[in-house]
Coordinates of C-alpha atoms in Angstrom, one line a residue:
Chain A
X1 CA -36.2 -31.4 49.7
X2 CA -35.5 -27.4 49.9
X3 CA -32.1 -27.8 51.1
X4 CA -31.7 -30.3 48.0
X5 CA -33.0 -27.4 45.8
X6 CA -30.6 -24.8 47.5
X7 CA -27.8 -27.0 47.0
X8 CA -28.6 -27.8 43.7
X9 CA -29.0 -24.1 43.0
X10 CA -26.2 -23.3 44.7
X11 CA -24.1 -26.0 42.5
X12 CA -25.3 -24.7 39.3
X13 CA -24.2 -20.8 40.4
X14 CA -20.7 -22.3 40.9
X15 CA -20.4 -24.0 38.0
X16 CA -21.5 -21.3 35.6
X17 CA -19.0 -19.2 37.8
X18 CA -16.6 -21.1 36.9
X19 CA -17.4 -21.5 32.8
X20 CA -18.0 -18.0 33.0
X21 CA -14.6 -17.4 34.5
X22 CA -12.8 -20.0 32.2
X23 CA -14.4 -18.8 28.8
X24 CA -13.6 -15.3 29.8
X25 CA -9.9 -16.3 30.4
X26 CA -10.1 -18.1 26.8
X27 CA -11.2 -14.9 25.5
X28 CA -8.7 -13.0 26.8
X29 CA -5.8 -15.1 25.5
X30 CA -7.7 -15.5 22.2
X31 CA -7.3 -11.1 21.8
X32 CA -4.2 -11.4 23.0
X33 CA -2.9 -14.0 20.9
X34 CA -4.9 -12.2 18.1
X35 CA -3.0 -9.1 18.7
X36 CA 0.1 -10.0 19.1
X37 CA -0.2 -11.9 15.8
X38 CA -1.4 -8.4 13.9
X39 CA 1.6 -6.8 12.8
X40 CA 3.0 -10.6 11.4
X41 CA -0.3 -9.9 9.5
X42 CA -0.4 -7.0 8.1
X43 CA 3.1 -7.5 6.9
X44 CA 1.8 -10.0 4.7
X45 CA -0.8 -7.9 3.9
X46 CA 1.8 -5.6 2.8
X47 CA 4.1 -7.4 1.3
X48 CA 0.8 -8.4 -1.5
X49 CA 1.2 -5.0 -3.0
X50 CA 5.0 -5.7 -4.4
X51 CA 5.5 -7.7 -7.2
X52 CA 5.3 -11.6 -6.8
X53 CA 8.5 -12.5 -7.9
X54 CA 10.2 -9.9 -5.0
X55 CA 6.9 -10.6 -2.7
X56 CA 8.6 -13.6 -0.9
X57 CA 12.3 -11.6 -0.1
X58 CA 10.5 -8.8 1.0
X59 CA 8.2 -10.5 3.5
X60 CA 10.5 -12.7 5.0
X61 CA 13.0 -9.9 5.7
X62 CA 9.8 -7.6 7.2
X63 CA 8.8 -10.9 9.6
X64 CA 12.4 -11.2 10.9
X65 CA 12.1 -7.9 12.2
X66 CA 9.2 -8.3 13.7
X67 CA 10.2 -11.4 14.9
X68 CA 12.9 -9.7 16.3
X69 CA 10.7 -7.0 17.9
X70 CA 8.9 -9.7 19.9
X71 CA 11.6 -11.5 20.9
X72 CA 13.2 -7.8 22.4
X73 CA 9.5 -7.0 24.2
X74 CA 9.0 -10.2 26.0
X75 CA 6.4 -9.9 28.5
X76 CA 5.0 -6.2 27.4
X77 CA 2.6 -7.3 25.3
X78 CA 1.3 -4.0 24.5
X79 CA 4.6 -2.3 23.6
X80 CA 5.1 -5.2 21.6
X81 CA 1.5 -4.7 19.8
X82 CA 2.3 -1.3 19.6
X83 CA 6.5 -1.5 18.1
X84 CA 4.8 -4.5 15.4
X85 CA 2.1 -2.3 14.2
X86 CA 4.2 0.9 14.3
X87 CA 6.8 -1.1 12.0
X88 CA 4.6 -2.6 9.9
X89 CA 1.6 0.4 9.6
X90 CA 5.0 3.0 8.5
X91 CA 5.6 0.4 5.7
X92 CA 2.6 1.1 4.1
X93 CA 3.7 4.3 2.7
X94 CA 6.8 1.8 0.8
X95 CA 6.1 2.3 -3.1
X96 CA 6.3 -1.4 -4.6
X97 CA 9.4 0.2 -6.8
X98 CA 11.0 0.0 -3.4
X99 CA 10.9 -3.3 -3.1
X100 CA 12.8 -3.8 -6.8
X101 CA 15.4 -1.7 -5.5
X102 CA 15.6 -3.0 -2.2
X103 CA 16.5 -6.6 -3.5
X104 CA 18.6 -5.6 -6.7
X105 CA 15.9 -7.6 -8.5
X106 CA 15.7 -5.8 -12.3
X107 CA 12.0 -5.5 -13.6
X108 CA 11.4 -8.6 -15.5
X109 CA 11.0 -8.3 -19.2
X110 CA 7.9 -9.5 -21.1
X111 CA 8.5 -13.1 -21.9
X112 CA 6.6 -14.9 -23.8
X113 CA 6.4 -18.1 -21.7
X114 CA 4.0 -20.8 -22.5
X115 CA 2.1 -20.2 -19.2
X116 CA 1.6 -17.1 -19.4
X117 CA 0.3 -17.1 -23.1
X118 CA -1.8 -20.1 -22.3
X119 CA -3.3 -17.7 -18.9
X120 CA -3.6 -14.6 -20.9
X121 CA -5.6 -16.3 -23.7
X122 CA -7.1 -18.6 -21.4
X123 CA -9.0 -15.4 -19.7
X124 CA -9.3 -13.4 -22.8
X125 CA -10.4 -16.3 -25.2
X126 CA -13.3 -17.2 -22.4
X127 CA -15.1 -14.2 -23.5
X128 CA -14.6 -14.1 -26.5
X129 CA -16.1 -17.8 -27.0
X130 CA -19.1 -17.1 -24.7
X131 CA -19.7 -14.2 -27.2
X132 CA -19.1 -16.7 -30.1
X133 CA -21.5 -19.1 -28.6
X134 CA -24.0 -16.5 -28.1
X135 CA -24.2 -14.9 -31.1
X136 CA -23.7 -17.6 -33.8
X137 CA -26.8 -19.7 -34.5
X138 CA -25.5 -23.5 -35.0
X139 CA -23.1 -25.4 -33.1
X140 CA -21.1 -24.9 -36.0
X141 CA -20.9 -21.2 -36.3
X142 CA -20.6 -21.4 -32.3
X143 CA -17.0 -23.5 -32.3
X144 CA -16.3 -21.5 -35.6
X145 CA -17.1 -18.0 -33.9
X146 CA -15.4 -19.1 -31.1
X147 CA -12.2 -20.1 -32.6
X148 CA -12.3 -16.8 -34.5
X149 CA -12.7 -14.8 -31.9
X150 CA -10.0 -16.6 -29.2
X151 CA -7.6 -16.7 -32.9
X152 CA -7.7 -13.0 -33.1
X153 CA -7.1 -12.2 -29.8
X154 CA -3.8 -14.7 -29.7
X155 CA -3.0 -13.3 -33.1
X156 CA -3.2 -9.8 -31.3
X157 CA -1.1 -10.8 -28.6
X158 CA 1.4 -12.1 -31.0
X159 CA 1.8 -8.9 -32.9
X160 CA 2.0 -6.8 -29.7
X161 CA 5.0 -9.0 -28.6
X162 CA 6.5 -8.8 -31.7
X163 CA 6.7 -5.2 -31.5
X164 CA 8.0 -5.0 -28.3
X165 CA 5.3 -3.0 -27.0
X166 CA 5.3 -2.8 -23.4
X167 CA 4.5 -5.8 -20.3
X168 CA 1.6 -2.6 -19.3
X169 CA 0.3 -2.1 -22.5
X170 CA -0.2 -5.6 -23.4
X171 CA -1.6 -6.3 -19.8
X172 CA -4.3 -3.0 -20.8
X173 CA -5.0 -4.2 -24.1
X174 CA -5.7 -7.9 -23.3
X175 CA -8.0 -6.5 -21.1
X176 CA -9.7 -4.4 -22.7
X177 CA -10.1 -6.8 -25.6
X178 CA -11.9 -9.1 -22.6
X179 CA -13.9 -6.2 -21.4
X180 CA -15.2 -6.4 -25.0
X181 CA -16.0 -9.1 -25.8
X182 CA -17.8 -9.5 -22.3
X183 CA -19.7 -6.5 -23.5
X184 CA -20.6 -7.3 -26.9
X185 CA -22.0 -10.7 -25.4
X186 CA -24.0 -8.8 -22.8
X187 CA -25.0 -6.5 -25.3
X188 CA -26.1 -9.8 -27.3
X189 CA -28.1 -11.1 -24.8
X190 CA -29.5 -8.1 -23.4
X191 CA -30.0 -6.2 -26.8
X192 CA -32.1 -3.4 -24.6
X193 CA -29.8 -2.7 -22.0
X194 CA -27.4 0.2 -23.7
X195 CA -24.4 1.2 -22.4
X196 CA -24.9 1.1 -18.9
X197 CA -24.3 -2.8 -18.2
X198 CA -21.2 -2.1 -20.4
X199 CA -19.9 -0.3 -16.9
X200 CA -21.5 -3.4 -15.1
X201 CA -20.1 -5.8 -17.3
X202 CA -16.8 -4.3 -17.0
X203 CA -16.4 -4.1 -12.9
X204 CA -17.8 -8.1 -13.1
X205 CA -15.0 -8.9 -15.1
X206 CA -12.8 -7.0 -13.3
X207 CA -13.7 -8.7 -10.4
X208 CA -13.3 -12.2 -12.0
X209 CA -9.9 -11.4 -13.0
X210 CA -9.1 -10.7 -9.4
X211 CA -10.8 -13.6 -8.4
X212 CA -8.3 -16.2 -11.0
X213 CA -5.8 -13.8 -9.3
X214 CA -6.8 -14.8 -5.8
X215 CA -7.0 -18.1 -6.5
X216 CA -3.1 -18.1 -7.7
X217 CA -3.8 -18.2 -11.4
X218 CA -2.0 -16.1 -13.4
X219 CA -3.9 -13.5 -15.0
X220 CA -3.3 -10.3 -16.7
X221 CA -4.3 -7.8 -14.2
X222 CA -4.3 -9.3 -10.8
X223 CA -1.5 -6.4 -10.1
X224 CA -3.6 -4.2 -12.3
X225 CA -2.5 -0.5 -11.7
X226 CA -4.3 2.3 -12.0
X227 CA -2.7 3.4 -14.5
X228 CA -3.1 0.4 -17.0
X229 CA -6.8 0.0 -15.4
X230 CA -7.3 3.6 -17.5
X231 CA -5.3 2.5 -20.9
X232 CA -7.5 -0.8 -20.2
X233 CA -10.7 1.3 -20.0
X234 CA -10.2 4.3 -22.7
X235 CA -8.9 0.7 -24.8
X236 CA -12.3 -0.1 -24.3
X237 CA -14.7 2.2 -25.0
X238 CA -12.2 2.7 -28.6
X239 CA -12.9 -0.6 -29.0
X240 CA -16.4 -0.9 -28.5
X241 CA -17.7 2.0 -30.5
X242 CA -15.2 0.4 -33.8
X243 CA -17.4 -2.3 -32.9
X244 CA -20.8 0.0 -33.0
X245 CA -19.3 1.8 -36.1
X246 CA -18.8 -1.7 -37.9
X247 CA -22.6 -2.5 -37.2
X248 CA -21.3 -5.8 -35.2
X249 CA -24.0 -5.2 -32.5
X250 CA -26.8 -5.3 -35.2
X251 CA -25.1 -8.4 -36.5
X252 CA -25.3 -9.8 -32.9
X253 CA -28.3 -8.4 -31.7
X254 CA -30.4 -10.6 -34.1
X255 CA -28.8 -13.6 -33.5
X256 CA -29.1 -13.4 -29.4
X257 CA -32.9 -12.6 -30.2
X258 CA -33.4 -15.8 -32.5
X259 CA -31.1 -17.7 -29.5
X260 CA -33.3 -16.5 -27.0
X261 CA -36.7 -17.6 -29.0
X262 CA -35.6 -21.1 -29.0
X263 CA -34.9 -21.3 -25.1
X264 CA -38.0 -19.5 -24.2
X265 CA -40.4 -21.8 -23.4
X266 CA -43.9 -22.4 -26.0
X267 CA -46.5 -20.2 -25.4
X268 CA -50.1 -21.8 -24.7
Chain B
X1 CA 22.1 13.7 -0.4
X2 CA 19.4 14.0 2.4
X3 CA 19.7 14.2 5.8
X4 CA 18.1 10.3 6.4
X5 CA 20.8 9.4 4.0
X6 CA 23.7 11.3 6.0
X7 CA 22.2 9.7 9.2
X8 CA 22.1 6.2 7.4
X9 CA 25.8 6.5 6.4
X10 CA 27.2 8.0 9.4
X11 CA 25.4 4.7 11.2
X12 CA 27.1 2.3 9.0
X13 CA 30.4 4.0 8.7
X14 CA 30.9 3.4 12.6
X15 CA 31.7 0.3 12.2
X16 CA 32.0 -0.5 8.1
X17 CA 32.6 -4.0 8.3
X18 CA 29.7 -4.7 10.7
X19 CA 26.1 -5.7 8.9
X20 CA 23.3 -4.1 10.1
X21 CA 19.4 -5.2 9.6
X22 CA 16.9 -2.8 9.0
X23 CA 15.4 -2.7 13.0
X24 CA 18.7 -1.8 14.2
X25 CA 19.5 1.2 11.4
X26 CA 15.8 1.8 12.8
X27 CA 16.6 2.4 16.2
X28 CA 20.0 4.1 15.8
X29 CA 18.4 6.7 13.8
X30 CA 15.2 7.2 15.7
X31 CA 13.5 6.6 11.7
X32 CA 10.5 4.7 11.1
X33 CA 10.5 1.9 9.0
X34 CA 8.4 3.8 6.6
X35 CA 11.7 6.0 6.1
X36 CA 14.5 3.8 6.9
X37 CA 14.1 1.1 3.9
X38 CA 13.5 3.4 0.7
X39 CA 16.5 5.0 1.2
X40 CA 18.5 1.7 2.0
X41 CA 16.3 0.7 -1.3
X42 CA 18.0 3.9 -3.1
X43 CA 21.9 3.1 -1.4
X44 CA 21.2 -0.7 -2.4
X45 CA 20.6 0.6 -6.2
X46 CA 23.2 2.7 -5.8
X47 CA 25.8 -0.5 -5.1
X48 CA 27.0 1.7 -1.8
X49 CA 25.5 -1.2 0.3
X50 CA 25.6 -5.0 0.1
X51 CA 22.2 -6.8 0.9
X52 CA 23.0 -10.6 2.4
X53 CA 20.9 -12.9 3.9
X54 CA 22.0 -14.3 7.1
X55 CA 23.7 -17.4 7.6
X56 CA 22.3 -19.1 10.4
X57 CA 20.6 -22.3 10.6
X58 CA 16.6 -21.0 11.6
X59 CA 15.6 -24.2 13.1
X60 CA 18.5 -24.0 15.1
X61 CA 18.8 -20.6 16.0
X62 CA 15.1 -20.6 16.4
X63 CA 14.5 -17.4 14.6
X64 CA 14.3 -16.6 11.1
X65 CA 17.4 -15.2 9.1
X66 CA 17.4 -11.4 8.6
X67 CA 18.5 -9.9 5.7
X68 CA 21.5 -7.5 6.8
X69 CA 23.1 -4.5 5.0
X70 CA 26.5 -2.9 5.0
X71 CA 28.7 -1.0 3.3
X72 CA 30.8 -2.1 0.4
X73 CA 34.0 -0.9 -1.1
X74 CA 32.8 1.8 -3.2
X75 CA 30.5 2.6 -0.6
X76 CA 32.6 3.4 2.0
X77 CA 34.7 5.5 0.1
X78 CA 31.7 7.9 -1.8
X79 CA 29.9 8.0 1.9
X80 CA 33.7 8.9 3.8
X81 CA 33.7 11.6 0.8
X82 CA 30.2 12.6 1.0
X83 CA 29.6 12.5 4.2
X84 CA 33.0 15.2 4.6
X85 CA 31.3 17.5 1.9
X86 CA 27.6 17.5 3.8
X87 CA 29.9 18.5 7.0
X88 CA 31.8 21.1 5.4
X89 CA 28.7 22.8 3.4
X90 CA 26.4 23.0 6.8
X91 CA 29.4 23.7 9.7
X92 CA 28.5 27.4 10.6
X93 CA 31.2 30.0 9.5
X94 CA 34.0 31.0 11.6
X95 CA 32.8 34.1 14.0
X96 CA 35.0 36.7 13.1
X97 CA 36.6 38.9 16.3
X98 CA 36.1 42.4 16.0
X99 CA 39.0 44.4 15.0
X100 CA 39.7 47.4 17.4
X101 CA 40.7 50.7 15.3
X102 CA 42.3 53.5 16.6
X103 CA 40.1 56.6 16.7
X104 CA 42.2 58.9 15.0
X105 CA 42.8 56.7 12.1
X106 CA 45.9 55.8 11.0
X107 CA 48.8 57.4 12.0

């Protein structure tokens, strides 16, 4: 019965021994594999910060080098690890005007194509109709607000191509017409809050955009610069304080309170 | 014209009619990638260089194709040109032998 037991024991040692030893070598080639893999990755990752249209060239030619730099290191995996990330970490400092030059690929002019008016009033008209819905009382004022609001903005859009004003401008004032109307209807729900979830309400949207970006929407700042993120903001707070002067908030405020009466539930 | 530039130029007017991809520019020039493709950005703008994909089959040739550089017409003439002025403007003068005078001064 003992020797049973050591045996058994002594079966059990070897096969965790062995598990052990086989999910350790799994590991290893897991890292490895991993690693070598890295600098194919972060030459994506770098090729996101150039413009789509040029995105595509400029990765491809990146990835044939560093195909080329495993192919030339075969069997040193660590000056291979090392050459791929040295390549692709150096590119990093590459502006994305670089990669217009680089191709010969002129900076496209603001077009207005059907997709991208449908996008652009797609993300700025959702606002602007939660706002509608929010502040009108009926179902009638709501599609009528709505409509009002989303007509505007495309009427703004219009006028801004029509003047030829620039792709970055447009991009910062499209968003900052979504910023407020975002605002206003937080501001319409949340009469108390002030100006802070104005900030709040902002960075959420912000974040959305990116988001519709992400998901391969088009969208007016999912290449968002700093730059234009300023415009968008300044934009903004011009915007919303016309908005304050205008007394639209007190013509809001009232109608989010009586909105917010008949969804609260009866008392007693 | 800067000295990555020179170095650039000088690698590709070697052998003009040979294309060169970025890794090998890379390595010929001791630059790191960081450096070596803004300025072929800037020669490519410039319409000194020619940017082609290359034509090979990728299933085939089991790689993918590389997008190669080289010099065109126009380019080889301004960097020949260029490249002659940069030498001139930075070859150290001529040392000048001291001339021996007689101590008396003229006679």
């Amino acid at each position: 019965m003992r020797a049973a037991l050591v045996i058994l024991v002594a079966f059990l040692f070897a096969a965790v021994g062995v598990v052990w030893e086989a999910v350790s070598a799994m590991c290893q080639e897991e890292v490895r594999t991993r690693l070598g893999r890295l600098p194919t990755a972060l030459i994506r990752l770098v090729a996101l910060r150039f413009p789509r249209d040029i995105r595509g060239d400029i990765a491809s030619e990146w990835s044939a080098m560093v195909d080329l730099i495993v192919t030339e290191t075969e069997g040193l995996p660590l000056t291979r690890l090392l050459r791929g990330l040295g390549f692709a970490v150096s590119l990093l400092r590459i502006s994305p005007s670089v990669g217009r030059k680089l191709t010969g690929t002129p900076r496209r002019p603001f077009r207005l194509g059907a997709r991208k008016v449908a996008s652009y009033c797609f993300a700025a008209a959702g606002g602007a109709v939660l706002a509608g819905a929010v502040s009108a009382s009926t179902w009638q004022h709501h599609i009528v607000t709505g409509i009002g609001y989303a007509g505007s903005t495309v009427a703004c859009l219009l006028v801004l191509a029509a003047l030829r004003v620039r792709t970055v401008r447009i991009r910062a004032v499209l968003l900052a017409a979504g910023f407020l109307v975002m605002s206003v209807s937080a501001l319409a729900l949340q009469p108390w809050w002030g100006v802070f979830p104005l900030a709040v309400t902002s960075i959420v949207i912000l974040g959305l955009f990116r988001l519709v970006g992400a998901m391969g929407l088009e969208c007016p700042c999912q290449t968002l610069t700093w730059r234009e993120a300023r415009i968008a903001s300044i934009a903004h707070w011009l915007l919303y304080w016309m908005w304050e002067g205008l007394e639209g908030v007190e013509w809001a405020s009232p109608r989010a309170a009586r909105l917010a009466s008949l969804l609260s539930p009866p008392e007693g | 014209m800067t000295l990555t530039v020179a170095r650039l130029l000088r690698e590709f007017l070697t052998d003009p009619s040979q294309p060169r991809h970025g890794y090998d520019l890379m390595q010929a020039t001791g630059f790191p990638s960081g450096k070596v493709y803004p300025e072929l950005a800037k020669l490519v703008n410039a319409e000194w260089l020619l940017r082609e994909e290359e034509k090979i089959d990728p299933a085939r040739e089991g790689r993918p194709a590389r997008r190669l550089y080289r010099l065109s017409e126009r380019g080889i003439e301004r960097a020949r040109y260029e490249l002659a002025v940069l030498s001139q403007q930075i070859t150290p003068p001529a040392r000048r032998s001291p001339r021996l005078q007689t101590e008396g001064g003229r006679a």
